[in-house]
XYZ file of C-alpha atoms in Angstrom:
444
model
C 126.144 77.288 84.987
C 123.749 76.794 88.102
C 120.408 77.407 88.387
C 119.020 79.499 91.114
C 116.079 78.149 93.046
C 113.971 80.208 95.019
C 111.899 77.353 96.938
C 115.329 76.785 98.686
C 116.689 80.349 99.045
C 119.735 79.805 101.684
C 120.479 76.358 100.702
C 123.809 77.266 98.685
C 124.454 76.029 95.251
C 128.282 75.564 95.007
C 129.285 72.333 93.649
C 132.192 70.416 95.012
C 135.095 69.483 92.818
C 137.525 66.831 93.106
C 139.632 66.931 90.133
C 141.133 69.682 88.082
C 139.133 68.691 85.149
C 135.787 69.611 87.345
C 137.464 72.729 88.788
C 137.674 74.012 85.128
C 134.380 73.381 84.341
C 132.963 75.059 87.858
C 131.004 78.300 87.036
C 129.891 80.644 90.263
C 126.469 81.856 90.060
C 125.314 84.361 87.309
C 125.676 87.855 88.484
C 122.147 88.632 88.680
C 121.534 85.473 91.240
C 124.511 86.526 93.141
C 122.782 89.756 93.965
C 119.745 87.470 94.749
C 121.662 85.596 97.025
C 123.389 88.577 98.593
C 120.631 90.857 99.108
C 118.605 87.804 100.585
C 121.223 87.298 103.082
C 121.403 91.024 103.755
C 117.666 91.135 104.437
C 117.949 87.712 106.895
C 120.888 89.473 109.077
C 118.866 92.785 109.205
C 115.535 91.103 110.095
C 116.720 88.093 112.102
C 120.237 89.035 113.343
C 120.649 92.748 113.963
C 117.547 92.765 116.754
C 119.182 90.902 119.001
C 122.657 92.392 118.496
C 121.417 95.978 119.151
C 119.590 94.959 122.456
C 122.514 92.723 123.615
C 124.571 96.138 122.995
C 122.066 98.308 124.303
C 121.796 100.526 121.383
C 118.651 102.192 120.533
C 119.720 103.646 116.973
C 122.621 103.228 114.570
C 123.290 105.784 112.081
C 125.795 104.648 109.019
C 126.299 107.494 107.149
C 128.508 107.219 104.084
C 128.908 109.811 101.291
C 129.797 108.569 97.267
C 133.177 106.950 97.058
C 133.972 107.197 100.582
C 132.238 104.415 102.293
C 131.817 103.111 105.718
C 133.504 99.500 105.764
C 129.902 98.765 107.325
C 127.627 100.310 104.765
C 129.542 98.115 101.908
C 128.306 94.807 103.645
C 124.771 96.578 104.082
C 124.202 98.077 100.453
C 121.965 96.397 98.023
C 124.091 93.865 95.640
C 123.181 96.385 92.811
C 124.731 99.540 94.738
C 128.517 99.345 94.372
C 128.995 102.810 96.276
C 127.049 105.291 98.319
C 124.865 107.546 96.191
C 125.353 111.392 96.810
C 125.470 111.006 100.778
C 123.305 107.867 102.234
C 122.269 107.244 105.859
C 121.160 104.458 107.189
C 119.250 104.292 110.226
C 118.249 101.287 112.174
C 115.913 101.761 115.392
C 115.410 98.845 118.008
C 111.602 99.493 118.506
C 110.204 97.863 121.808
C 107.017 96.347 119.764
C 107.865 96.195 115.968
C 111.929 95.140 116.093
C 114.535 96.953 114.169
C 113.023 99.269 111.476
C 115.568 100.020 108.728
C 115.496 103.311 107.027
C 116.774 104.753 104.703
C 117.482 109.027 104.834
C 118.729 108.845 100.917
C 118.039 110.939 97.603
C 117.235 107.232 96.028
C 115.421 104.137 97.047
C 117.929 101.730 98.699
C 116.663 98.473 97.616
C 113.601 96.415 99.326
C 114.828 95.947 103.195
C 114.965 99.922 103.745
C 111.980 101.883 104.368
C 112.597 105.336 102.203
C 111.942 107.896 104.922
C 113.228 111.138 103.184
C 111.078 113.047 100.829
C 113.262 115.697 99.169
C 110.487 118.038 97.784
C 108.934 117.877 101.215
C 112.255 118.698 103.297
C 114.935 119.608 101.059
C 117.677 119.657 103.983
C 118.757 115.890 104.462
C 120.130 116.454 107.992
C 116.882 118.046 109.092
C 114.971 114.957 107.882
C 117.448 112.961 109.980
C 116.574 115.154 113.094
C 112.857 114.717 112.667
C 113.350 110.889 112.544
C 115.289 111.083 115.997
C 112.685 113.773 117.622
C 109.820 110.914 116.496
C 111.556 107.690 118.383
C 113.345 109.449 120.735
C 116.189 106.889 121.367
C 118.174 106.397 124.408
C 120.955 106.504 122.923
C 122.686 107.308 119.236
C 125.618 104.916 117.995
C 128.054 106.156 115.672
C 130.842 104.166 113.950
C 133.803 105.738 115.446
C 136.319 103.063 117.012
C 140.089 103.628 117.731
C 141.215 99.954 117.222
C 138.884 98.782 114.700
C 139.388 100.661 110.972
C 136.338 98.313 109.984
C 134.209 100.211 112.749
C 135.461 103.850 112.315
C 133.951 104.948 109.123
C 132.064 108.338 110.266
C 134.150 111.052 107.985
C 134.772 114.403 110.013
C 132.612 116.385 107.712
C 129.787 114.062 108.044
C 129.968 114.216 111.832
C 130.479 117.548 111.958
C 127.356 118.527 109.826
C 125.460 115.874 111.736
C 126.152 117.557 115.081
C 125.536 120.766 113.780
C 122.223 119.905 112.947
C 121.532 117.801 115.950
C 119.558 119.451 118.968
C 121.598 119.953 121.968
C 119.407 117.760 124.015
C 120.672 114.707 121.835
C 124.336 115.305 121.852
C 125.012 113.314 124.901
C 122.781 110.569 123.765
C 125.842 110.103 121.096
C 127.625 106.613 121.495
C 130.776 104.681 119.817
C 128.806 101.873 117.676
C 132.370 99.920 118.394
C 130.580 96.734 119.931
C 127.595 96.549 117.960
C 129.515 97.414 114.596
C 132.056 94.429 115.406
C 129.341 92.033 116.320
C 127.947 93.228 113.083
C 130.897 92.207 110.979
C 132.132 89.275 112.912
C 128.659 86.948 113.255
C 128.523 84.613 110.399
C 124.749 83.302 109.650
C 123.836 79.848 108.181
C 123.957 80.677 104.585
C 127.627 82.454 104.987
C 129.012 79.337 106.548
C 127.773 77.424 103.553
C 129.319 80.051 101.184
C 132.340 79.755 103.264
C 132.609 75.716 103.487
C 132.338 75.758 99.411
C 134.746 78.631 98.695
C 137.251 77.355 100.912
C 137.494 74.084 98.887
C 137.678 76.049 95.583
C 140.593 77.826 96.865
C 141.954 74.836 97.817
C 141.577 73.038 94.669
C 143.017 76.228 92.713
C 146.262 75.813 95.004
C 146.380 72.270 94.369
C 146.509 73.002 90.814
C 148.632 75.667 90.657
C 151.022 73.688 92.997
C 151.365 71.011 90.132
C 153.082 69.991 86.852
C 150.130 70.638 85.248
C 150.842 74.546 85.846
C 154.825 74.384 86.955
C 157.541 73.750 84.258
C 160.383 72.872 86.912
C 163.393 74.975 85.884
C 161.469 77.207 83.622
C 158.396 78.674 86.050
C 159.147 81.429 88.424
C 157.270 82.653 91.556
C 156.159 85.481 89.872
C 154.882 83.207 86.764
C 152.902 81.371 89.427
C 151.634 84.377 91.648
C 150.030 85.613 87.883
C 148.861 82.306 87.304
C 146.835 82.731 90.040
C 145.485 85.514 89.688
C 144.456 84.775 85.791
C 142.674 81.324 87.006
C 140.760 83.281 89.821
C 139.520 85.659 86.844
C 138.966 83.016 84.502
C 136.689 81.387 87.344
C 134.661 84.830 87.313
C 135.968 85.244 91.221
C 138.079 87.528 92.772
C 141.043 88.010 94.944
C 140.977 90.334 97.598
C 145.298 90.756 97.807
C 147.731 89.676 95.277
C 148.783 86.346 95.891
C 152.292 85.765 96.817
C 154.527 82.573 96.020
C 158.025 82.096 98.105
C 160.588 79.213 98.056
C 162.952 77.956 100.984
C 165.735 75.773 99.857
C 169.207 74.451 100.606
C 171.008 77.848 100.382
C 172.139 80.416 102.643
C 169.339 82.732 102.487
C 167.741 83.312 106.115
C 164.040 83.461 106.459
C 162.916 87.111 106.830
C 158.792 87.105 107.381
C 158.138 90.524 105.915
C 160.174 89.681 102.859
C 158.566 86.364 102.294
C 154.706 87.740 102.212
C 155.615 90.967 100.011
C 157.700 89.757 97.440
C 158.749 86.069 97.892
C 162.418 87.250 98.112
C 162.433 88.054 94.713
C 161.572 86.348 91.229
C 162.987 83.143 91.831
C 162.945 80.047 89.334
C 161.500 76.926 90.529
C 163.883 74.215 90.943
C 163.941 70.350 92.292
C 164.159 70.379 95.875
C 162.493 73.431 96.949
C 159.856 74.058 99.341
C 157.251 76.208 97.591
C 154.744 78.680 99.835
C 151.891 80.431 98.575
C 149.595 82.850 100.567
C 146.231 83.174 98.741
C 142.620 84.504 99.190
C 139.197 84.573 97.164
C 136.215 86.637 97.185
C 132.403 85.832 96.527
C 129.200 86.706 97.631
C 130.721 89.308 99.896
C 132.895 86.494 101.885
C 136.452 86.026 101.643
C 138.817 83.228 102.386
C 142.880 83.163 103.420
C 144.658 80.174 102.777
C 148.610 79.083 103.083
C 150.104 75.872 101.817
C 153.217 74.164 100.883
C 154.599 72.543 98.253
C 157.756 69.953 97.663
C 159.119 70.043 94.322
C 160.787 66.064 93.913
C 164.038 65.664 92.723
C 164.561 63.179 89.879
C 164.121 59.596 91.615
C 161.926 60.636 94.556
C 158.431 59.550 95.174
C 157.803 61.492 98.401
C 159.171 64.636 100.273
C 162.191 63.881 102.532
C 161.369 62.999 106.025
C 162.498 65.946 107.457
C 160.041 68.366 105.620
C 156.979 65.899 106.167
C 158.286 66.234 110.046
C 158.271 69.627 109.876
C 154.567 69.896 108.413
C 153.411 67.628 111.236
C 155.155 69.785 114.033
C 153.129 73.183 112.481
C 149.922 70.661 112.240
C 150.689 69.856 115.979
C 151.092 74.029 116.719
C 147.673 74.389 114.704
C 145.972 71.824 117.207
C 147.159 73.806 120.614
C 145.943 76.933 119.403
C 142.329 75.688 118.191
C 142.550 73.580 121.680
C 142.796 77.201 123.384
C 139.236 78.755 121.626
C 136.985 79.627 124.526
C 133.867 81.767 124.166
C 134.741 85.187 125.878
C 138.246 84.358 126.173
C 140.369 86.903 124.687
C 142.683 86.968 121.550
C 145.550 87.719 124.100
C 144.810 85.117 126.754
C 144.531 82.438 123.959
C 148.065 83.811 122.313
C 149.426 83.272 125.422
C 148.276 79.939 126.553
C 148.996 78.688 122.989
C 152.926 79.901 122.936
C 153.377 78.750 126.349
C 152.312 75.253 125.270
C 153.764 75.064 122.141
C 157.077 76.155 123.395
C 156.933 73.450 126.390
C 156.528 70.844 123.700
C 159.592 71.918 122.172
C 158.323 73.823 119.300
C 159.186 77.514 117.813
C 155.907 79.023 117.170
C 154.723 82.585 116.103
C 150.931 82.905 115.865
C 149.145 85.845 114.137
C 145.689 84.653 113.758
C 142.749 86.901 112.745
C 138.738 87.024 111.858
C 137.345 86.413 108.676
C 134.293 86.941 106.453
C 132.991 90.265 105.111
C 136.843 91.318 104.895
C 139.970 89.021 104.285
C 141.303 90.506 107.402
C 138.311 90.911 109.440
C 136.758 92.406 112.410
C 136.789 90.624 115.764
C 139.205 88.869 117.835
C 143.050 89.113 116.901
C 144.875 86.179 118.383
C 148.543 87.724 117.893
C 150.206 89.300 114.569
C 153.654 88.240 113.579
C 155.593 91.277 114.749
C 153.418 91.392 118.440
C 153.887 88.226 119.937
C 153.042 89.523 123.717
C 149.860 90.580 122.449
C 147.867 93.294 120.516
C 146.168 96.241 122.336
C 142.688 96.791 121.506
C 142.061 93.949 119.204
C 143.510 91.515 121.211
C 141.425 92.402 124.274
C 138.282 91.205 122.095
C 136.697 88.186 123.693
C 136.149 85.363 121.507
C 132.024 84.645 120.569
C 130.241 81.742 118.511
C 129.536 81.862 115.337
C 132.627 83.682 114.078
C 134.954 82.491 111.381
C 138.863 82.814 111.386
C 141.991 81.926 109.518
C 144.187 79.636 112.181
C 147.533 81.704 110.664
C 150.889 80.773 112.168
C 154.100 79.369 111.395
C 156.503 76.683 113.202
C 159.843 77.081 112.589
C 162.307 74.070 112.345
C 166.394 73.685 111.644
C 166.603 71.178 108.900
C 170.342 69.813 109.391
C 170.529 68.832 105.527
C 169.613 72.214 104.503
C 172.248 73.616 107.749
C 169.807 76.256 108.173
C 166.438 77.053 110.024
C 163.099 76.946 107.762
C 159.769 78.007 108.555
C 156.210 75.977 107.987
C 153.691 78.728 107.364
C 150.172 77.754 107.106
C 146.610 79.288 107.351
C 143.272 77.540 107.350
C 140.170 78.820 107.629
C 137.992 77.611 110.394
C 134.349 78.400 112.251
C 133.935 78.532 115.965
C 130.475 77.464 117.700
C 128.931 75.939 120.393
C 130.223 72.566 118.982
C 133.950 74.061 119.317
C 135.933 75.088 116.327
C 136.292 73.133 112.668
C 137.879 73.733 109.645
C 135.472 74.712 106.635
C 137.428 72.276 103.920
C 140.060 70.512 106.412
C 143.486 71.718 106.409
C 146.921 70.471 104.960
C 148.442 67.454 106.569
C 150.696 65.985 103.605
C 152.696 68.635 101.350
C 151.455 68.876 97.695
C 153.758 67.723 95.401
C 155.364 68.957 92.153
C 156.400 66.066 90.075
């Protein structure tokens, strides 16, 4: 079990593994130490990141209002690690002051961790809304940003009742100062700081290791193990490592039969519960959650037939073409370029090279399908209104998710190589957190 060293608070701690045995022995941090890491990162984000974001987006005051068990998605990224939900009504106020940076206030019935100044004395002022109004009148902000958004559910967390009661309590002269916090909320959610990048580097490596073990003869008994057996093996494996999945894994098979590829069906039920057989092309979609970060990975494996030592050349070639599509897409990443522009250029370039692409890449971080720049959806290859019009920014993470269709003569049908690998985008360009799949995993 790893020990927490306060002297290097943000030098994160996950040990790389290179074998199944090492993976089995790997243990994430104990829960108390996870809480220390989460709270330390949250404090750094509020003190070092938020001031620049509020200034950039011209926000004087940002209010996040939630009631217990109906949490705003943003507040869940800010609450102390020991708070699994808001308590009663919890109001967090961030005020961008000219001299003291961002003041973080909690107008809440309880103390909210160590980063927030307690700003409501219930005995002195029983009305929580009036306590908030008193703060607003003290700071006199030029604008008050609320979490409302048409295109991002992540930034649309203010519910109807809280907004109504707040406006009823707010003096009329401040009503015209209410604005959407959408740009600020998205920037907060999509921007990664150094400790989070380190977490993702190591967590993606763990996801790769788990997939490699799942797609092996250590886990699969050819002719007996089914796709649903494997899905639940992934769930049990993650639980045994004291980690979490943010969605139920899917495992599907493409093989030499008459079944045609169906995108929705392959990701929802993997064409049903199938027994894994020699000659099958396996696919998994799998994601981990740890320290508030998420991974999202898709890879393939080939089940060797008797006498085979490698996958058929036609499948090796199919994977290589999907890797080319990855390169085309990531080569189009440029700061301030919209997701729709990247999508259009990538598809045109790929088709010019003889590929048959579908691209559906999304941001990654606090959420598996994160806030930020959307680069296509599998059913929206002409662009995505709203989220696809949003530009790329540095210090952001993405699941490079796509597929390339290719006709396999030996099977007399078209298959899809569906890949998803997590990457980080900054001034130096885009890089994969733990590399990407360039060779098929083999089940012997």
